[in-house]
Amino acid sequence: MLSSLTFTSEPELKLSKSFSLIQHLIDRATEAIFCIDAQARFCYINDSACSLVGYPRQKLLEMSIDEVELDFLPSDWSYYWQLIEQKASLNFKSSCSWQDARTLDITINFLEHNSQGLACILVRPVSSKIAEVFSPQKLSLASKNKQLLSSNKSSSLYPSSPQL
């Protein structure tokens, strides 16, 4: 039946393809991406976010942040929401209970979409090599080595070549 067919114009088709591509790219991004509304409910989750917390997308979309992050108190959400709205962007490092205390780099951006405020959260695991280099023990050791080197400036490991 030809009467049931709908035809789209060329610009609409290109726009539809662009949105489809963007959605595909965001869903497959290596960073976990969560969008949360003012009531702390998930509005959007990409594939990496599902993997990070260990829940399928449909299940997460029925949950709120306090059901995923055990250390998060629902009573604190209104404070965090106000902070996110005021600052528009926050960045911090954290460890989450569902990541075996692995260090995570978290960026939260506030945006409005269709007159609704959303907190868009990007979560990147900090590489274990980077975390190891910047661990308090390593920084303390590096500081001690720097002090030792500066106190021994006059003596060289190679006395015949002072520039070394």
PDB file of C-alpha atoms in Angstrom:
ATOM      1  CA  MET A   1       0.000   0.000   0.000  1.00  0.00           C
ATOM      2  CA  LEU A   2       1.565   3.232  -1.086  1.00  0.00           C
ATOM      3  CA  SER A   3      -0.662   5.353   1.145  1.00  0.00           C
ATOM      4  CA  SER A   4       1.018   4.000   4.315  1.00  0.00           C
ATOM      5  CA  LEU A   5       4.529   4.971   3.183  1.00  0.00           C
ATOM      6  CA  THR A   6       6.093   8.120   4.576  1.00  0.00           C
ATOM      7  CA  PHE A   7       8.711   9.955   2.616  1.00  0.00           C
ATOM      8  CA  THR A   8      11.372  12.068   4.270  1.00  0.00           C
ATOM      9  CA  SER A   9      13.179  14.918   2.644  1.00  0.00           C
ATOM     10  CA  GLU A  10      16.907  14.685   1.948  1.00  0.00           C
ATOM     11  CA  PRO A  11      17.916  17.104   4.806  1.00  0.00           C
ATOM     12  CA  GLU A  12      15.749  15.178   7.304  1.00  0.00           C
ATOM     13  CA  LEU A  13      17.342  11.915   6.190  1.00  0.00           C
ATOM     14  CA  LYS A  14      20.860  13.368   6.586  1.00  0.00           C
ATOM     15  CA  LEU A  15      19.973  14.723  10.039  1.00  0.00           C
ATOM     16  CA  SER A  16      18.528  11.366  11.058  1.00  0.00           C
ATOM     17  CA  LYS A  17      21.694   9.595   9.869  1.00  0.00           C
ATOM     18  CA  SER A  18      23.844  12.129  11.772  1.00  0.00           C
ATOM     19  CA  PHE A  19      21.930  11.533  15.012  1.00  0.00           C
ATOM     20  CA  SER A  20      22.188   7.799  14.479  1.00  0.00           C
ATOM     21  CA  LEU A  21      25.961   8.077  14.016  1.00  0.00           C
ATOM     22  CA  ILE A  22      26.327  10.328  17.072  1.00  0.00           C
ATOM     23  CA  GLN A  23      24.261   7.922  19.189  1.00  0.00           C
ATOM     24  CA  HIS A  24      26.383   5.003  17.985  1.00  0.00           C
ATOM     25  CA  LEU A  25      29.638   6.847  18.784  1.00  0.00           C
ATOM     26  CA  ILE A  26      28.487   7.871  22.264  1.00  0.00           C
ATOM     27  CA  ASP A  27      27.207   4.380  23.050  1.00  0.00           C
ATOM     28  CA  ARG A  28      30.602   2.927  22.116  1.00  0.00           C
ATOM     29  CA  ALA A  29      32.804   5.583  23.799  1.00  0.00           C
ATOM     30  CA  THR A  30      35.424   4.185  26.173  1.00  0.00           C
ATOM     31  CA  GLU A  31      34.391   6.634  28.906  1.00  0.00           C
ATOM     32  CA  ALA A  32      31.347   5.710  30.929  1.00  0.00           C
ATOM     33  CA  ILE A  33      28.617   8.300  30.330  1.00  0.00           C
ATOM     34  CA  PHE A  34      25.614   8.716  32.608  1.00  0.00           C
ATOM     35  CA  CYS A  35      22.924  11.416  32.456  1.00  0.00           C
ATOM     36  CA  ILE A  36      21.038  11.903  35.698  1.00  0.00           C
ATOM     37  CA  ASP A  37      18.008  14.106  36.355  1.00  0.00           C
ATOM     38  CA  ALA A  38      17.173  16.278  39.376  1.00  0.00           C
ATOM     39  CA  GLN A  39      15.602  13.275  41.144  1.00  0.00           C
ATOM     40  CA  ALA A  40      18.875  11.271  40.815  1.00  0.00           C
ATOM     41  CA  ARG A  41      17.317   8.927  38.237  1.00  0.00           C
ATOM     42  CA  PHE A  42      19.283   7.729  35.224  1.00  0.00           C
ATOM     43  CA  CYS A  43      18.065   9.185  31.919  1.00  0.00           C
ATOM     44  CA  TYR A  44      20.835   7.888  29.671  1.00  0.00           C
ATOM     45  CA  ILE A  45      23.652   5.353  30.009  1.00  0.00           C
ATOM     46  CA  ASN A  46      26.178   4.305  27.362  1.00  0.00           C
ATOM     47  CA  ASP A  47      27.671   0.807  26.916  1.00  0.00           C
ATOM     48  CA  SER A  48      30.793   1.604  28.983  1.00  0.00           C
ATOM     49  CA  ALA A  49      28.628   2.816  31.871  1.00  0.00           C
ATOM     50  CA  CYS A  50      26.715  -0.472  31.808  1.00  0.00           C
ATOM     51  CA  SER A  51      29.996  -2.402  31.892  1.00  0.00           C
ATOM     52  CA  LEU A  52      31.407  -0.220  34.653  1.00  0.00           C
ATOM     53  CA  VAL A  53      28.540  -0.795  37.072  1.00  0.00           C
ATOM     54  CA  GLY A  54      27.624  -4.290  35.889  1.00  0.00           C
ATOM     55  CA  TYR A  55      23.962  -3.695  35.044  1.00  0.00           C
ATOM     56  CA  PRO A  56      22.166  -3.852  31.689  1.00  0.00           C
ATOM     57  CA  ARG A  57      20.962  -0.529  30.253  1.00  0.00           C
ATOM     58  CA  GLN A  58      17.246  -1.211  30.743  1.00  0.00           C
ATOM     59  CA  LYS A  59      17.762  -2.086  34.420  1.00  0.00           C
ATOM     60  CA  LEU A  60      19.846   1.067  35.020  1.00  0.00           C
ATOM     61  CA  LEU A  61      17.196   3.259  33.410  1.00  0.00           C
ATOM     62  CA  GLU A  62      14.798   2.037  36.101  1.00  0.00           C
ATOM     63  CA  MET A  63      17.234   2.898  38.916  1.00  0.00           C
ATOM     64  CA  SER A  64      18.618   5.939  40.691  1.00  0.00           C
ATOM     65  CA  ILE A  65      22.233   6.683  41.546  1.00  0.00           C
ATOM     66  CA  ASP A  66      21.887   5.584  45.184  1.00  0.00           C
ATOM     67  CA  GLU A  67      20.882   2.095  44.027  1.00  0.00           C
ATOM     68  CA  VAL A  68      24.146   1.745  42.098  1.00  0.00           C
ATOM     69  CA  GLU A  69      26.640   3.533  44.330  1.00  0.00           C
ATOM     70  CA  LEU A  70      26.324   2.056  47.788  1.00  0.00           C
ATOM     71  CA  ASP A  71      28.295   4.877  49.441  1.00  0.00           C
ATOM     72  CA  PHE A  72      25.928   7.507  48.035  1.00  0.00           C
ATOM     73  CA  LEU A  73      23.172   8.765  50.320  1.00  0.00           C
ATOM     74  CA  PRO A  74      19.891   9.827  48.639  1.00  0.00           C
ATOM     75  CA  SER A  75      19.490  12.595  51.235  1.00  0.00           C
ATOM     76  CA  ASP A  76      22.689  14.224  49.882  1.00  0.00           C
ATOM     77  CA  TRP A  77      21.479  14.416  46.265  1.00  0.00           C
ATOM     78  CA  SER A  78      19.743  17.820  46.601  1.00  0.00           C
ATOM     79  CA  TYR A  79      23.017  19.326  47.874  1.00  0.00           C
ATOM     80  CA  TYR A  80      24.995  17.773  44.996  1.00  0.00           C
ATOM     81  CA  TRP A  81      22.363  18.849  42.465  1.00  0.00           C
ATOM     82  CA  GLN A  82      22.570  22.480  43.634  1.00  0.00           C
ATOM     83  CA  LEU A  83      26.372  22.333  43.486  1.00  0.00           C
ATOM     84  CA  ILE A  84      26.291  20.902  39.944  1.00  0.00           C
ATOM     85  CA  GLU A  85      23.820  23.603  38.822  1.00  0.00           C
ATOM     86  CA  GLN A  86      25.956  26.378  40.366  1.00  0.00           C
ATOM     87  CA  LYS A  87      29.357  25.199  39.153  1.00  0.00           C
ATOM     88  CA  ALA A  88      28.174  23.931  35.734  1.00  0.00           C
ATOM     89  CA  SER A  89      31.231  21.648  35.668  1.00  0.00           C
ATOM     90  CA  LEU A  90      33.029  19.617  38.327  1.00  0.00           C
ATOM     91  CA  ASN A  91      36.047  17.333  38.097  1.00  0.00           C
ATOM     92  CA  PHE A  92      37.407  15.056  40.798  1.00  0.00           C
ATOM     93  CA  LYS A  93      38.979  11.682  41.445  1.00  0.00           C
ATOM     94  CA  SER A  94      37.159   9.017  43.397  1.00  0.00           C
ATOM     95  CA  SER A  95      37.019   5.324  44.060  1.00  0.00           C
ATOM     96  CA  CYS A  96      33.708   3.550  43.815  1.00  0.00           C
ATOM     97  CA  SER A  97      32.599   0.436  45.631  1.00  0.00           C
ATOM     98  CA  TRP A  98      31.726  -1.324  42.359  1.00  0.00           C
ATOM     99  CA  GLN A  99      35.235  -0.808  41.012  1.00  0.00           C
ATOM    100  CA  ASP A 100      37.216  -2.545  43.762  1.00  0.00           C
ATOM    101  CA  ALA A 101      38.461   0.847  44.974  1.00  0.00           C
ATOM    102  CA  ARG A 102      40.032   1.581  41.573  1.00  0.00           C
ATOM    103  CA  THR A 103      40.670   5.288  41.089  1.00  0.00           C
ATOM    104  CA  LEU A 104      38.258   6.996  38.712  1.00  0.00           C
ATOM    105  CA  ASP A 105      38.451  10.437  37.106  1.00  0.00           C
ATOM    106  CA  ILE A 106      34.944  11.905  37.181  1.00  0.00           C
ATOM    107  CA  THR A 107      33.702  14.962  35.282  1.00  0.00           C
ATOM    108  CA  ILE A 108      30.161  16.246  35.820  1.00  0.00           C
ATOM    109  CA  ASN A 109      28.653  18.827  33.475  1.00  0.00           C
ATOM    110  CA  PHE A 110      25.280  20.451  33.965  1.00  0.00           C
ATOM    111  CA  LEU A 111      23.140  21.010  30.884  1.00  0.00           C
ATOM    112  CA  GLU A 112      19.554  21.748  30.032  1.00  0.00           C
ATOM    113  CA  HIS A 113      17.715  19.715  27.436  1.00  0.00           C
ATOM    114  CA  ASN A 114      14.036  20.364  26.630  1.00  0.00           C
ATOM    115  CA  SER A 115      13.779  22.592  29.735  1.00  0.00           C
ATOM    116  CA  GLN A 116      15.043  19.758  31.926  1.00  0.00           C
ATOM    117  CA  GLY A 117      18.303  19.961  33.888  1.00  0.00           C
ATOM    118  CA  LEU A 118      20.658  17.012  33.566  1.00  0.00           C
ATOM    119  CA  ALA A 119      23.920  16.089  35.230  1.00  0.00           C
ATOM    120  CA  CYS A 120      26.068  14.433  32.569  1.00  0.00           C
ATOM    121  CA  ILE A 121      28.744  12.355  34.212  1.00  0.00           C
ATOM    122  CA  LEU A 122      31.831  11.083  32.382  1.00  0.00           C
ATOM    123  CA  VAL A 123      33.854   8.455  34.227  1.00  0.00           C
ATOM    124  CA  ARG A 124      37.348   7.443  33.163  1.00  0.00           C
ATOM    125  CA  PRO A 125      39.377   4.839  35.038  1.00  0.00           C
ATOM    126  CA  VAL A 126      42.762   6.269  35.929  1.00  0.00           C
ATOM    127  CA  SER A 127      45.405   4.066  34.379  1.00  0.00           C
ATOM    128  CA  SER A 128      47.050   1.867  36.979  1.00  0.00           C
ATOM    129  CA  LYS A 129      50.448   3.032  35.669  1.00  0.00           C
ATOM    130  CA  ILE A 130      49.484   6.696  36.121  1.00  0.00           C
ATOM    131  CA  ALA A 131      47.991   5.993  39.532  1.00  0.00           C
ATOM    132  CA  GLU A 132      51.163   4.121  40.486  1.00  0.00           C
ATOM    133  CA  VAL A 133      53.412   6.999  39.384  1.00  0.00           C
ATOM    134  CA  PHE A 134      51.351   9.506  41.358  1.00  0.00           C
ATOM    135  CA  SER A 135      50.750   7.350  44.410  1.00  0.00           C
ATOM    136  CA  PRO A 136      51.629   9.019  47.759  1.00  0.00           C
ATOM    137  CA  GLN A 137      54.424   6.490  48.351  1.00  0.00           C
ATOM    138  CA  LYS A 138      56.001   7.170  44.947  1.00  0.00           C
ATOM    139  CA  LEU A 139      55.695  10.946  45.351  1.00  0.00           C
ATOM    140  CA  SER A 140      57.287  10.741  48.790  1.00  0.00           C
ATOM    141  CA  LEU A 141      60.146   8.635  47.408  1.00  0.00           C
ATOM    142  CA  ALA A 142      60.614  11.024  44.466  1.00  0.00           C
ATOM    143  CA  SER A 143      60.743  13.962  46.878  1.00  0.00           C
ATOM    144  CA  LYS A 144      63.376  12.209  49.018  1.00  0.00           C
ATOM    145  CA  ASN A 145      65.425  11.393  45.888  1.00  0.00           C
ATOM    146  CA  LYS A 146      65.229  15.019  44.763  1.00  0.00           C
ATOM    147  CA  GLN A 147      66.430  16.211  48.181  1.00  0.00           C
ATOM    148  CA  LEU A 148      69.262  13.684  48.124  1.00  0.00           C
ATOM    149  CA  LEU A 149      70.357  14.785  44.660  1.00  0.00           C
ATOM    150  CA  SER A 150      70.254  18.474  45.569  1.00  0.00           C
ATOM    151  CA  SER A 151      72.322  17.855  48.723  1.00  0.00           C
ATOM    152  CA  ASN A 152      74.954  15.968  46.681  1.00  0.00           C
ATOM    153  CA  LYS A 153      75.351  18.554  43.897  1.00  0.00           C
ATOM    154  CA  SER A 154      79.051  19.055  44.550  1.00  0.00           C
ATOM    155  CA  SER A 155      79.960  15.387  44.239  1.00  0.00           C
ATOM    156  CA  SER A 156      79.649  13.655  40.887  1.00  0.00           C
ATOM    157  CA  LEU A 157      79.304   9.995  40.102  1.00  0.00           C
ATOM    158  CA  TYR A 158      81.953  10.602  37.444  1.00  0.00           C
ATOM    159  CA  PRO A 159      84.687  12.751  39.078  1.00  0.00           C
ATOM    160  CA  SER A 160      86.731  13.059  35.883  1.00  0.00           C
ATOM    161  CA  SER A 161      83.707  14.527  34.027  1.00  0.00           C
ATOM    162  CA  PRO A 162      82.105  17.184  36.271  1.00  0.00           C
ATOM    163  CA  GLN A 163      79.343  17.909  33.721  1.00  0.00           C
ATOM    164  CA  LEU A 164      78.056  14.379  34.305  1.00  0.00           C
TER     165      LEU A 164
END
